[in-house]
Coordinates of C-alpha atoms and ligand atoms in Angstrom, one line a residue:
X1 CA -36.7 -25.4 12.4
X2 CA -33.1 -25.4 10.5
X3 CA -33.2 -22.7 8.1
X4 CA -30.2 -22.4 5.4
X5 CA -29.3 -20.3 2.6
X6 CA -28.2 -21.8 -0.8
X7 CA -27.3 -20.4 -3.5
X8 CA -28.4 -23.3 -6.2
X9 CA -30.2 -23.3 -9.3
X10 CA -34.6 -23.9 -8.4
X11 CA -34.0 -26.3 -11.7
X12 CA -33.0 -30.0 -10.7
X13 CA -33.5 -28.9 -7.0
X14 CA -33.8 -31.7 -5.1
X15 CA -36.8 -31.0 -2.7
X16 CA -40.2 -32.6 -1.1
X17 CA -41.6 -29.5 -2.0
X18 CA -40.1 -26.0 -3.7
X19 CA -42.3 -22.7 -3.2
X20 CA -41.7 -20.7 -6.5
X21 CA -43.2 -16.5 -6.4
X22 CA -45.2 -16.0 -9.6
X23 CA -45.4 -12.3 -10.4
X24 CA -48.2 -10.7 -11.6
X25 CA -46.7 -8.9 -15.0
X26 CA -44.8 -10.2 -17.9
X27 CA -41.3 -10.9 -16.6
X28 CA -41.1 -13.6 -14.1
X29 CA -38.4 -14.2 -11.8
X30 CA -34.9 -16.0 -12.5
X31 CA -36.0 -19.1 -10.4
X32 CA -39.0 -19.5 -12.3
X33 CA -37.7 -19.1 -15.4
X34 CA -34.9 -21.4 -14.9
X35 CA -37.1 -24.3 -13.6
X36 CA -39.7 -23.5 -16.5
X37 CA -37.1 -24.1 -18.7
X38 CA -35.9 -27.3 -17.3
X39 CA -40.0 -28.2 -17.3
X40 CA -40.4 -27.5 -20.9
X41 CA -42.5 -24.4 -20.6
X42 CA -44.8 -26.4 -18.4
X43 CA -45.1 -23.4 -15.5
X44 CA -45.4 -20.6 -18.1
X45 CA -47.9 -22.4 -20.1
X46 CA -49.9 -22.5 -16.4
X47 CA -49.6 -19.1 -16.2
X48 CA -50.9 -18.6 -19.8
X49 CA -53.9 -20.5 -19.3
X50 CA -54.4 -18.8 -16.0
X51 CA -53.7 -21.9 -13.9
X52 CA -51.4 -20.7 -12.3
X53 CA -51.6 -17.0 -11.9
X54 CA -49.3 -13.9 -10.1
X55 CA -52.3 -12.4 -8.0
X56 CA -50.9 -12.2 -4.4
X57 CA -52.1 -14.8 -2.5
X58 CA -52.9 -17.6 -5.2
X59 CA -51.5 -20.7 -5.0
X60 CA -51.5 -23.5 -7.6
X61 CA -50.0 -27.2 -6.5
X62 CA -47.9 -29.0 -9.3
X63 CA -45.9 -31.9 -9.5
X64 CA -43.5 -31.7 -12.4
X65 CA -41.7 -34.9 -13.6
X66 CA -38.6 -34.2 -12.4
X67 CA -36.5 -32.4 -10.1
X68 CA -38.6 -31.5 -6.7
X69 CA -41.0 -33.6 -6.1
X70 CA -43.6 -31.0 -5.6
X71 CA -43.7 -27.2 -6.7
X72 CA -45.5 -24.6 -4.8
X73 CA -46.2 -21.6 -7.5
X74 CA -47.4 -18.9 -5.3
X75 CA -48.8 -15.6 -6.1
X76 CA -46.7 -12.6 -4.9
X77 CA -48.2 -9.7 -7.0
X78 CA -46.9 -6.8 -9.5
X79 CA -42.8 -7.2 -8.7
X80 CA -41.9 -3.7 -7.8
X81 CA -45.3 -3.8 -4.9
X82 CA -43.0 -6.7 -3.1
X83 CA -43.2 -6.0 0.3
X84 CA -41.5 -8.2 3.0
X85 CA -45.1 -9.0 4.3
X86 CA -45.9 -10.3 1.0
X87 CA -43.3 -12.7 1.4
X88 CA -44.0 -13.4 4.5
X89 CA -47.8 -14.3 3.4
X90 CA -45.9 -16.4 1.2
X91 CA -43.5 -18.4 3.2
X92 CA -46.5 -19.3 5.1
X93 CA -48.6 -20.2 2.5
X94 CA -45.6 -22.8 2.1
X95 CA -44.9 -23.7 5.5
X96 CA -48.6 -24.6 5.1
X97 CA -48.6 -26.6 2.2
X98 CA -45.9 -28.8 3.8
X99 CA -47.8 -29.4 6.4
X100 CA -50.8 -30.4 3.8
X101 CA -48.4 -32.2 2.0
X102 CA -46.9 -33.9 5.2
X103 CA -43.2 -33.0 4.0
X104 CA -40.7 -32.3 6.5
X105 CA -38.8 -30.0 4.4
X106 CA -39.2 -27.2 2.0
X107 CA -36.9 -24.7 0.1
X108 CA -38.2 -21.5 -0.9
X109 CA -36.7 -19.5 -4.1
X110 CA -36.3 -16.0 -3.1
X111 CA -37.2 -13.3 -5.4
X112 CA -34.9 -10.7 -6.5
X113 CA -36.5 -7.3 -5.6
X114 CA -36.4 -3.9 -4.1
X115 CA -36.2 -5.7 -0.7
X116 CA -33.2 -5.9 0.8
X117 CA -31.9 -9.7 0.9
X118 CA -31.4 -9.5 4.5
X119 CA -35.2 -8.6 5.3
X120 CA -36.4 -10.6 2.5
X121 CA -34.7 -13.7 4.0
X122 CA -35.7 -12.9 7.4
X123 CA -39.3 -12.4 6.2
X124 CA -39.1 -15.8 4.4
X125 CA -37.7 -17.2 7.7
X126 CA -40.6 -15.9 9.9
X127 CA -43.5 -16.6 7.5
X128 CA -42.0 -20.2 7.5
X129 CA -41.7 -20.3 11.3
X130 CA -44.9 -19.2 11.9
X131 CA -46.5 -21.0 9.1
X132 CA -45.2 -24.3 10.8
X133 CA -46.7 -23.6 14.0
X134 CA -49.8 -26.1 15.0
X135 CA -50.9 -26.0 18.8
X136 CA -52.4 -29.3 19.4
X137 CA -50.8 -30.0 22.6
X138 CA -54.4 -30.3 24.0
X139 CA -55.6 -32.8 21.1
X140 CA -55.5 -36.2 21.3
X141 CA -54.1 -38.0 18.4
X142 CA -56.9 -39.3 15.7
X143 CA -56.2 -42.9 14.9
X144 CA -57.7 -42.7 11.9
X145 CA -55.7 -40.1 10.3
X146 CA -51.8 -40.1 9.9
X147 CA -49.5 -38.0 12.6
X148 CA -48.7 -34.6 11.5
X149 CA -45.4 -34.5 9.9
X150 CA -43.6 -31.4 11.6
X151 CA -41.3 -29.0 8.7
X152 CA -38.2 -29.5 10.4
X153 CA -35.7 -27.8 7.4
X154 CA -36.1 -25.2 4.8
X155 CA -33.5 -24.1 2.5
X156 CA -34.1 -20.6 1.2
X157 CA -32.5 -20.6 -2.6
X158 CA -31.0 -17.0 -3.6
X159 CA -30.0 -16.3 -6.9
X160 CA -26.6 -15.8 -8.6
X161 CA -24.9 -12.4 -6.9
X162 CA -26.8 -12.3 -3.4
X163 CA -24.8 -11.7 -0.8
X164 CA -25.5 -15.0 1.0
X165 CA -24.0 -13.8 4.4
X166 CA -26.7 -10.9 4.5
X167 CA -29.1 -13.2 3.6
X168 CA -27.9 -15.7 6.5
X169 CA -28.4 -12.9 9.1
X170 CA -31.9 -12.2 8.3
X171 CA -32.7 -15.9 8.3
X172 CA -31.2 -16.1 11.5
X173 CA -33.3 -13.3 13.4
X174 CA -35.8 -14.4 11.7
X175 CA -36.1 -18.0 13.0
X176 CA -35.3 -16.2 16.6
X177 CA -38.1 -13.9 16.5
X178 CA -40.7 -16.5 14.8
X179 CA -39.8 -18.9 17.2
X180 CA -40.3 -16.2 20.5
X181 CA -43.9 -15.2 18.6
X182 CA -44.8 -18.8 18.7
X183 CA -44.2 -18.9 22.5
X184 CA -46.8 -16.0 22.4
X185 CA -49.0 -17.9 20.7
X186 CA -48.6 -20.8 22.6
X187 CA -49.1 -19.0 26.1
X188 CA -52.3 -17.0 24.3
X189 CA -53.6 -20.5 23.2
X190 CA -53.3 -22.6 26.5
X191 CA -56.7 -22.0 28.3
X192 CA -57.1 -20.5 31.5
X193 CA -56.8 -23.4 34.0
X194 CA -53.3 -23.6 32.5
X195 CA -51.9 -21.0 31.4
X196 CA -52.2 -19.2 35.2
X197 CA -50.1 -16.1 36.6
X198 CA -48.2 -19.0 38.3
X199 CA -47.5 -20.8 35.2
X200 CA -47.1 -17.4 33.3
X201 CA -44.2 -16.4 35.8
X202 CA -42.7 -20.1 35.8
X203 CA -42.7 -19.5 32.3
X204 CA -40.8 -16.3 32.7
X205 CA -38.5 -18.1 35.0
X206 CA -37.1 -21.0 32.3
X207 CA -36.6 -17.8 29.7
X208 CA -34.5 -15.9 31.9
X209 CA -33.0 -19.5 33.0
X210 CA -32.0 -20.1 28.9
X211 CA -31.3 -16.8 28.1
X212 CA -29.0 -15.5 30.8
X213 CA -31.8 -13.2 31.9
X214 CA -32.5 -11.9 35.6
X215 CA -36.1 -12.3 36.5
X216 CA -37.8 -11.1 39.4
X217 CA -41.1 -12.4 40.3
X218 CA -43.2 -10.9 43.1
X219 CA -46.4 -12.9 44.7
X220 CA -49.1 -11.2 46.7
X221 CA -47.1 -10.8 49.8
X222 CA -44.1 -8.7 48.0
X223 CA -47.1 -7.1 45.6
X224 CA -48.6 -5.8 49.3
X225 CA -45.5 -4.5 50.6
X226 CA -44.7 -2.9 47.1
X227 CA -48.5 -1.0 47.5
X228 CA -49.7 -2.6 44.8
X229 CA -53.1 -2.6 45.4
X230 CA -54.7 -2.2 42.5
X231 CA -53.4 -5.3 41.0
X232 CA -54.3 -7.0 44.2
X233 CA -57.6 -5.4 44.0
X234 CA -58.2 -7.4 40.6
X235 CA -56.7 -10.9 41.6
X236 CA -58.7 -10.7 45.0
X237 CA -61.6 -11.9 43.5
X238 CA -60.0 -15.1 42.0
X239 CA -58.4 -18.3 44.1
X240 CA -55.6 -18.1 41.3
X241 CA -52.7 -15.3 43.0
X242 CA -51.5 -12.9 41.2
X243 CA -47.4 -12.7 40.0
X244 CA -45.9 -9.4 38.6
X245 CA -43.0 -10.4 36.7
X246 CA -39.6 -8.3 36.0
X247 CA -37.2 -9.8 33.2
X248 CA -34.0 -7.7 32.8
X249 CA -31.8 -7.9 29.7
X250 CA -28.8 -6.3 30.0
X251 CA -27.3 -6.1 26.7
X252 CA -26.5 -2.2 27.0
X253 CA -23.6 -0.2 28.8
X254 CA -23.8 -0.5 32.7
X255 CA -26.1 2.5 34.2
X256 CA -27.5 3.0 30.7
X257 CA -31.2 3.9 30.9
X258 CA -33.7 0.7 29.8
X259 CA -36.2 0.7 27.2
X260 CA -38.9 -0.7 29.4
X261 CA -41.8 -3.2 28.1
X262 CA -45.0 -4.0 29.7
X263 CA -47.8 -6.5 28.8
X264 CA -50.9 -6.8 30.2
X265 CA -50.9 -10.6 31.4
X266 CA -54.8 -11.1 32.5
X267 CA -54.9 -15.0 32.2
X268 CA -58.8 -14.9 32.2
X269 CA -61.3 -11.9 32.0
X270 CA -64.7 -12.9 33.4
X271 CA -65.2 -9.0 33.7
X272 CA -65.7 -9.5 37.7
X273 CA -68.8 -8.6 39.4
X274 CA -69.4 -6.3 36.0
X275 CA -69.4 -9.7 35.1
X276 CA -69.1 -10.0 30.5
X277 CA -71.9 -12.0 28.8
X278 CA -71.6 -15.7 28.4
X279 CA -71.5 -15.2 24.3
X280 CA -67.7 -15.4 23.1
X281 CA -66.6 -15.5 27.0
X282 CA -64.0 -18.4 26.3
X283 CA -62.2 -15.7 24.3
X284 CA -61.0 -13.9 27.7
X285 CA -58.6 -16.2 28.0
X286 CA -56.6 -14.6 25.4
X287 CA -56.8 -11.4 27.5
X288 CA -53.0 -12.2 28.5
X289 CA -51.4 -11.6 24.9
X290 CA -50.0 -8.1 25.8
X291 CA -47.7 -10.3 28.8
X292 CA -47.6 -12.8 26.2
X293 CA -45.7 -11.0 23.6
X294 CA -44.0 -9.3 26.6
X295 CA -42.0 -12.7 27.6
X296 CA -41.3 -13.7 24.0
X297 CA -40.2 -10.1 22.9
X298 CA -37.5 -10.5 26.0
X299 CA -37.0 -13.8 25.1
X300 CA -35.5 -12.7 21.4
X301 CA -33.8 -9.5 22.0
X302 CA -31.9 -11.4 24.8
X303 CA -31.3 -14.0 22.3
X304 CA -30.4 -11.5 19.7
X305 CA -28.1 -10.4 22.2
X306 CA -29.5 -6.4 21.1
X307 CA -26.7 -4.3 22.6
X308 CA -29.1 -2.4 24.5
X309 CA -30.9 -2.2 28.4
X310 CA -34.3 -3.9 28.1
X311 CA -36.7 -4.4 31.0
X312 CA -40.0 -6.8 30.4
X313 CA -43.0 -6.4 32.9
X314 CA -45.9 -8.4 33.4
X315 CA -48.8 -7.9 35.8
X316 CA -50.9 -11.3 35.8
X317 CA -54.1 -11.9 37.6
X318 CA -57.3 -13.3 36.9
X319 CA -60.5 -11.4 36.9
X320 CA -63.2 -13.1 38.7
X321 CA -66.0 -12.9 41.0
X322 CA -65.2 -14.2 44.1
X323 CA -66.4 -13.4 47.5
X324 CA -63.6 -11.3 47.9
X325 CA -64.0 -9.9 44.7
X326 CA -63.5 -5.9 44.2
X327 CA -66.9 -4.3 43.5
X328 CA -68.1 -1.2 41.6
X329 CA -67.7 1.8 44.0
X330 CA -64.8 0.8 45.7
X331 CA -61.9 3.2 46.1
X332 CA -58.3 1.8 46.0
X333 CA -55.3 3.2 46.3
X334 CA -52.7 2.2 43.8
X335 CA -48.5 2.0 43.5
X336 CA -47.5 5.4 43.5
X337 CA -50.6 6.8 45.7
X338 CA -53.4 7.9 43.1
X339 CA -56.8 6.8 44.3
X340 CA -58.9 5.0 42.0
X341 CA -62.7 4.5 42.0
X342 CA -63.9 1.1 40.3
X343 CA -67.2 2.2 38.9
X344 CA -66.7 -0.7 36.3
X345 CA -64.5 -4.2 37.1
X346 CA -64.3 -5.0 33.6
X347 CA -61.9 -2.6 33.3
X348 CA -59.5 -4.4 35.3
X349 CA -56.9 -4.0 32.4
X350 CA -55.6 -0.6 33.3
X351 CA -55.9 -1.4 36.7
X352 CA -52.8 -3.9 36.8
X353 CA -51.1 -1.7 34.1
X354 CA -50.8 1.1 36.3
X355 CA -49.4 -0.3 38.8
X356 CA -46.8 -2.2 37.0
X357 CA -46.2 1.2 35.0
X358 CA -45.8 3.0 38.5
X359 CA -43.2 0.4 39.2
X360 CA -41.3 0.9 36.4
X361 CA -40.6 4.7 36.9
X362 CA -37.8 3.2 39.3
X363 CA -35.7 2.2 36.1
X364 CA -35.7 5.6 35.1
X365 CA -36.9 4.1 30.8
X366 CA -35.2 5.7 28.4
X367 CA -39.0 4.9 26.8
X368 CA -41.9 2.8 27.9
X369 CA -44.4 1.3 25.6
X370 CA -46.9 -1.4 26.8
X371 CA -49.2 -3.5 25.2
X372 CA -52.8 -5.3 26.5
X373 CA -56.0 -6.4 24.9
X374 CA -56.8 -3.6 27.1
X375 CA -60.6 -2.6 25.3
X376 CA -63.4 -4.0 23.2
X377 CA -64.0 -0.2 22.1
X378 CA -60.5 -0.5 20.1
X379 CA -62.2 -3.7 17.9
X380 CA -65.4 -1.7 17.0
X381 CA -62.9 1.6 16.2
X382 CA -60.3 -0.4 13.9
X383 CA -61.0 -4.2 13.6
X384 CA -58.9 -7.0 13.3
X385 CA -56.5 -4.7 10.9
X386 CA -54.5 -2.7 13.0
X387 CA -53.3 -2.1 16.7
X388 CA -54.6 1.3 18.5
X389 CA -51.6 3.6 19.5
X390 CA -51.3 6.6 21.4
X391 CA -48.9 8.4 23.4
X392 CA -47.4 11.4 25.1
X393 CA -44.3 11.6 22.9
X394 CA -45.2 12.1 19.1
X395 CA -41.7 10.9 17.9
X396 CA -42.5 7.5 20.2
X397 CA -45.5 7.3 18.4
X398 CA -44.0 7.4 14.9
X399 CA -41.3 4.9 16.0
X400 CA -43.6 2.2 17.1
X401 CA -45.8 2.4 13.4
X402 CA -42.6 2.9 11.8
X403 CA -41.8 -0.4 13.8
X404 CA -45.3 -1.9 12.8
X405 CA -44.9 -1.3 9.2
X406 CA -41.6 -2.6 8.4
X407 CA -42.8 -6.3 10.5
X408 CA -46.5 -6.1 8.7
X409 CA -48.3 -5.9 12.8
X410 CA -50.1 -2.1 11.7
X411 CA -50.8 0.4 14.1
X412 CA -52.9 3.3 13.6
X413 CA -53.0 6.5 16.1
X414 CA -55.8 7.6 18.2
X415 CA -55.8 11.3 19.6
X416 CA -55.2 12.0 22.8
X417 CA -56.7 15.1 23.2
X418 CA -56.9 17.1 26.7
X419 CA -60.9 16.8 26.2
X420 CA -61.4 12.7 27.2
X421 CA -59.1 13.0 29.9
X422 CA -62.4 14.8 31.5
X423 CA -64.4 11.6 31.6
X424 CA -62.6 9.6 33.9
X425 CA -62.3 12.3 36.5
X426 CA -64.5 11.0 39.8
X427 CA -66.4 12.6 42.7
X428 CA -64.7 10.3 44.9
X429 CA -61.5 9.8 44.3
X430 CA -58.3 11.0 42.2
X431 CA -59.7 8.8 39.1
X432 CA -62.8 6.6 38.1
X433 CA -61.6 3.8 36.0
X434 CA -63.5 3.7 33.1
X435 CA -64.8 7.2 31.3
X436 CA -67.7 5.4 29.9
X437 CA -68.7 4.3 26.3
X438 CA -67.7 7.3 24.1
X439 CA -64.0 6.6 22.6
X440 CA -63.3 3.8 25.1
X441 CA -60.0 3.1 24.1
X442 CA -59.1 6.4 24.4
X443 CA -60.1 7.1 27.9
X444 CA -58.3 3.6 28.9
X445 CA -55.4 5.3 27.4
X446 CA -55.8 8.5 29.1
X447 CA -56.2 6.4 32.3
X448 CA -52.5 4.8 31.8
X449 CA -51.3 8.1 31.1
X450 CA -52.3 9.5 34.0
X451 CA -49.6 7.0 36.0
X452 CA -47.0 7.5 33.6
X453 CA -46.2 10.9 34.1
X454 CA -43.8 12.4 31.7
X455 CA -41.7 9.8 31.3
X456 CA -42.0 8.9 27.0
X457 CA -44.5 6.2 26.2
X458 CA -46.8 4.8 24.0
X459 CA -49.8 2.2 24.5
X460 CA -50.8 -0.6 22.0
X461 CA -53.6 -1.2 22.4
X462 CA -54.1 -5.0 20.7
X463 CA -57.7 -6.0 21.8
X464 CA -58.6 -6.5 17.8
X465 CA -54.9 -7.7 16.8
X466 CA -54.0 -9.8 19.2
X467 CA -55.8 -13.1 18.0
X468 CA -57.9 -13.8 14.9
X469 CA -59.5 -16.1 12.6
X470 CA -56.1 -17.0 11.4
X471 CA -57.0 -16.2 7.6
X472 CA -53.4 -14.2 7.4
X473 CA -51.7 -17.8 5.6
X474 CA -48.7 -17.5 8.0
X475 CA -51.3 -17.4 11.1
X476 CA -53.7 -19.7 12.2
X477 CA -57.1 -19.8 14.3
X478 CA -56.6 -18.2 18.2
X479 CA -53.3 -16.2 19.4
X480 CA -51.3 -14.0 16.9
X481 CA -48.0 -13.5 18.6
X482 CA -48.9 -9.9 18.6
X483 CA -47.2 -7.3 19.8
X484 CA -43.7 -9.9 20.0
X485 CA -42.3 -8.4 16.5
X486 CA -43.4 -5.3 17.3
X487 CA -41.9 -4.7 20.3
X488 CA -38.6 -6.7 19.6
X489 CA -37.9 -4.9 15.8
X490 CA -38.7 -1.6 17.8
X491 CA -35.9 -2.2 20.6
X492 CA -34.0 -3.5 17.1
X493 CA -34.4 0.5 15.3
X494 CA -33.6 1.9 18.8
X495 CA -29.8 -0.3 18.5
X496 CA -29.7 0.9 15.0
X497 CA -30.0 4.4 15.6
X498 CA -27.4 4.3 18.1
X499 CA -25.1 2.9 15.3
X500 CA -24.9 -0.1 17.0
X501 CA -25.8 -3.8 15.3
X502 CA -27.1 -7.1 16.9
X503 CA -24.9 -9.8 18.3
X504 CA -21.7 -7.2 19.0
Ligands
BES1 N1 -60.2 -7.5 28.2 C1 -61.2 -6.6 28.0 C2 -61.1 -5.9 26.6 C3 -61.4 -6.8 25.4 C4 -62.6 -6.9 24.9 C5 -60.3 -7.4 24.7 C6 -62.8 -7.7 23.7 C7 -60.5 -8.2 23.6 C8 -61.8 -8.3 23.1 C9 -61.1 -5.5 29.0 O1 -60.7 -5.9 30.3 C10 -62.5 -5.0 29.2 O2 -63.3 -5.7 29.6 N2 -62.7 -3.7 28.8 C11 -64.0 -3.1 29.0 C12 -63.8 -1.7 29.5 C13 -65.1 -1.0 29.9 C14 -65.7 -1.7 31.0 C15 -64.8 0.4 30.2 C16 -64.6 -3.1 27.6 O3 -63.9 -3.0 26.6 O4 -65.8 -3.3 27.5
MN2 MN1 -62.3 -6.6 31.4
ZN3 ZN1 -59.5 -7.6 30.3

């Protein structure tokens, strides 16, 4: 999607369709009242008789008798509660009703607020991006019903005295990011019999291809002489072979240490001879989101160019229930040497973690965080509403929600006290690899940590967040994209603090 700034008046805007923010409170915006005027009073008079109204998330269609062919008046709450995840809600509540409307292009009046122009405009630029997205790739057409008309432009209309070069910028890592998260969502959409370790590493392959990146994929024969058994031990079950792919952006000084990210890529979890109950099964296939986000956060910050060392990691695999399949009471030995006993081969998430987390020691990360849909205990705990965190470096831990907040993908921190690490002790080996029902996603955490050593690093754990019902406007039914903002706006703070800015 082309995205541009203009800095023109919403009245006599020439447009398919122009998404206006109606506040909630007395004074409305400058673009509102500007076109009102030009309409006669006819938006205020909506507003009056509650037609139209300022409560965020309202939307109210009208087509005014001159000027853009269609305005959007859309909600955005009290003015000084503007957040740039409102706007975002609202950019895809437009993106949305383009689509409805089958326009191909849409301008958006921007709001003058508290927000900085440069995150409002990359907020705008994201909820749009996203909003567009549609994966139908797997649909045949309907002949009975028009062909979707794609939103190829948007304009994004700033008022008098923005500085339109700021606002530029955001719009431009916006589109960059949006567009990465819809490759997440994409990968997390495409079922299992596609979207394969194979076709996940291939996929990896094109990004570093565009992007300049190095990318390192090993198969089962470079995963055995690695000692990466445990991530063998998950795949042997399933005809499919594993990959483990390493993406390396290099945007930092040479022999600077990497920040290091790694996504659970699981491209379908039966549960293995633990095997998961038939009910909601199909949803396992989305059990690669944490790899997912992985490739698309390495595919923006290399595009961003973020002047810092970035390493992606993906373990993929399926779990299945072969023959060969690993069975409960088996004792592996994983990267690095740590015995593990499988009491449990649904939890075959942590199992390819650690030894991709083992392997990246080698890079010596600066910090570490990794994501995966990693346990159904971290749905029950928080729902749909926010991504379970926890780490061994506090200050890590407030980076990543401080990361979370400012891109509207929540965490919320789970303790990791010394008392669960207890449950996943075993009889039999250095570690069993589940601790049991009782704060799940915190002994699947402990597990992890016990591989990481001291090295800084924080799980997300995205099993709730990670795809949805798609009632956030800018979303829709299946993959989320989460964690690609996350991960990419945290590597973004990390350039920041160093005094450093994108694209240098
Ligand atoms: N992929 C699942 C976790 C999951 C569950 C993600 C529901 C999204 C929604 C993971 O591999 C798993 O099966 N975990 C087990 C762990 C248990 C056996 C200790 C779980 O959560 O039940
Ligand atoms: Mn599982
Ligand atoms: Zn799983």
């Amino acid at each position: 999607m082309k995205i541009s700034i203009a800095r023109a008046d919403a009245a006599g805007h020439q447009t398919p369709l122009l998404a206006v923010p109606v506040l909630d409170g007395d004074a409305q915006d400058a673009a509102f009242t500007s076109l009102d005027g030009a309409l006669g009073g006819q938006l205020a008079a909506l507003v009056q008789r509650g037609d139209a109204r300022g409560a965020f998330g309202t939307t109210t269609l009208v087509f005014p008798a001159s000027g853009a062919e269609r305005v959007l008046l859309i909600g955005v709450g009290k003015g000084a509660e503007l957040t740039t995840e409102r706007l975002r809600r609202a950019a895809g509540s437009a993106a949305k009703q383009a689509a409805t409307s089958r326009v191909g292009a849409v301008s958006f009046a921007l709001p003058a607020s508290a927000v900085p122009v440069a995150d409002a405009a990359r907020a705008v630029a994201e909820g749009l991006v996203l909003g567009a997205y549609d994966f139908r790739e797997l649909k045949s057409a309907d002949p009975a019903k028009p062909a979707p008309v794609a939103l190829e432009s948007a304009t994004i209309l700033v008022g008098e005295g923005t500085d339109e070069a700021a606002a530029a910028e955001g719009a431009r890592v916006g589109e960059i990011i949006a567009r990465a998260e819809n490759l997440a969502r994409d990968l997390g959409n495409l079922p299992g019999n596609v979207a394969t370790p194979t076709y996940l590493a291939e996929t990896a392959e094109r990004i570093g291809r565009e992007r300049g990146m190095k990318v390192t994929v090993l198969g089962p024969k470079e995963l055995e002489a690695e000692g990466m058994n445990a991530l063998l031990a998950v795949a042997q079950g399933s005809a499919q072979e594993p990959r483990l792919m390493i993406l390396e952006h290099r945007g930092g000084a040479e022999g600077e240490k990497p920040l290091v990210l790694v996504g659970k890529g699981l491209t379908f979890d039966a549960g293995g001879i633990s095997i998961k109950p038939a009910q909601g099964m199909e949803d396992m296939k989305f059990d690669m989101c944490g790899g997912a986000g992985t490739l698309a956060a390495m595919q923006a910050i290399a595009e961003l160019d973020l002047p810092l060392n970035v390493v992606g990691i993906v373990p993929s695999s399926e779990n299945l229930l072969g023959s060969k399949a690993m069975k409960p009471g088996d004792i592996l030995r994983a990267h690095g040497g740590k015995t593990i006993e499988i009491v449990n081969t649904d939890a075959e998430g942590r199992l390819i973690l650690v030894d991709a987390i083992s392997y990246a020691k080698r890079y010596e990360p600066a910090a570490m965080l990794d994501a995966a849909t990693l346990t159904g205990a971290c749905v029950i705990a928080l729902g749909h509403a926010a991504t379970g965190v926890m780490g061994n470096d506090d200050a890590l831990v407030r980076e990543v929600i401080a990361a979370g907040e400012s891109t509207g993908e929540r965490c919320w921190q789970l303790p990791m006290f010394d008392d669960y690490r207890e449950q996943i002790k075993s009889d039999y080996a250095d570690l069993k690899n589940s601790g049991g029902r009782p704060a799940g996603t915190i002994t699947a955490g402990w597990f992890l940590r016990e591989f990481v050593g001291d090295w800084p690093w924080v799980h997300l754990d995205v099993a709730g967040t990670a795809y949805g019902d798609g009632k956030i406007s800018y979303l829709s039914k299946g993959s989320t994209g989460v964690p690609t903002r996350i991960f990419v706006q945290w590597v973004m703070d990390r350039a920041a603090a160093r005094g450093q800015t994108a694209g240098a």
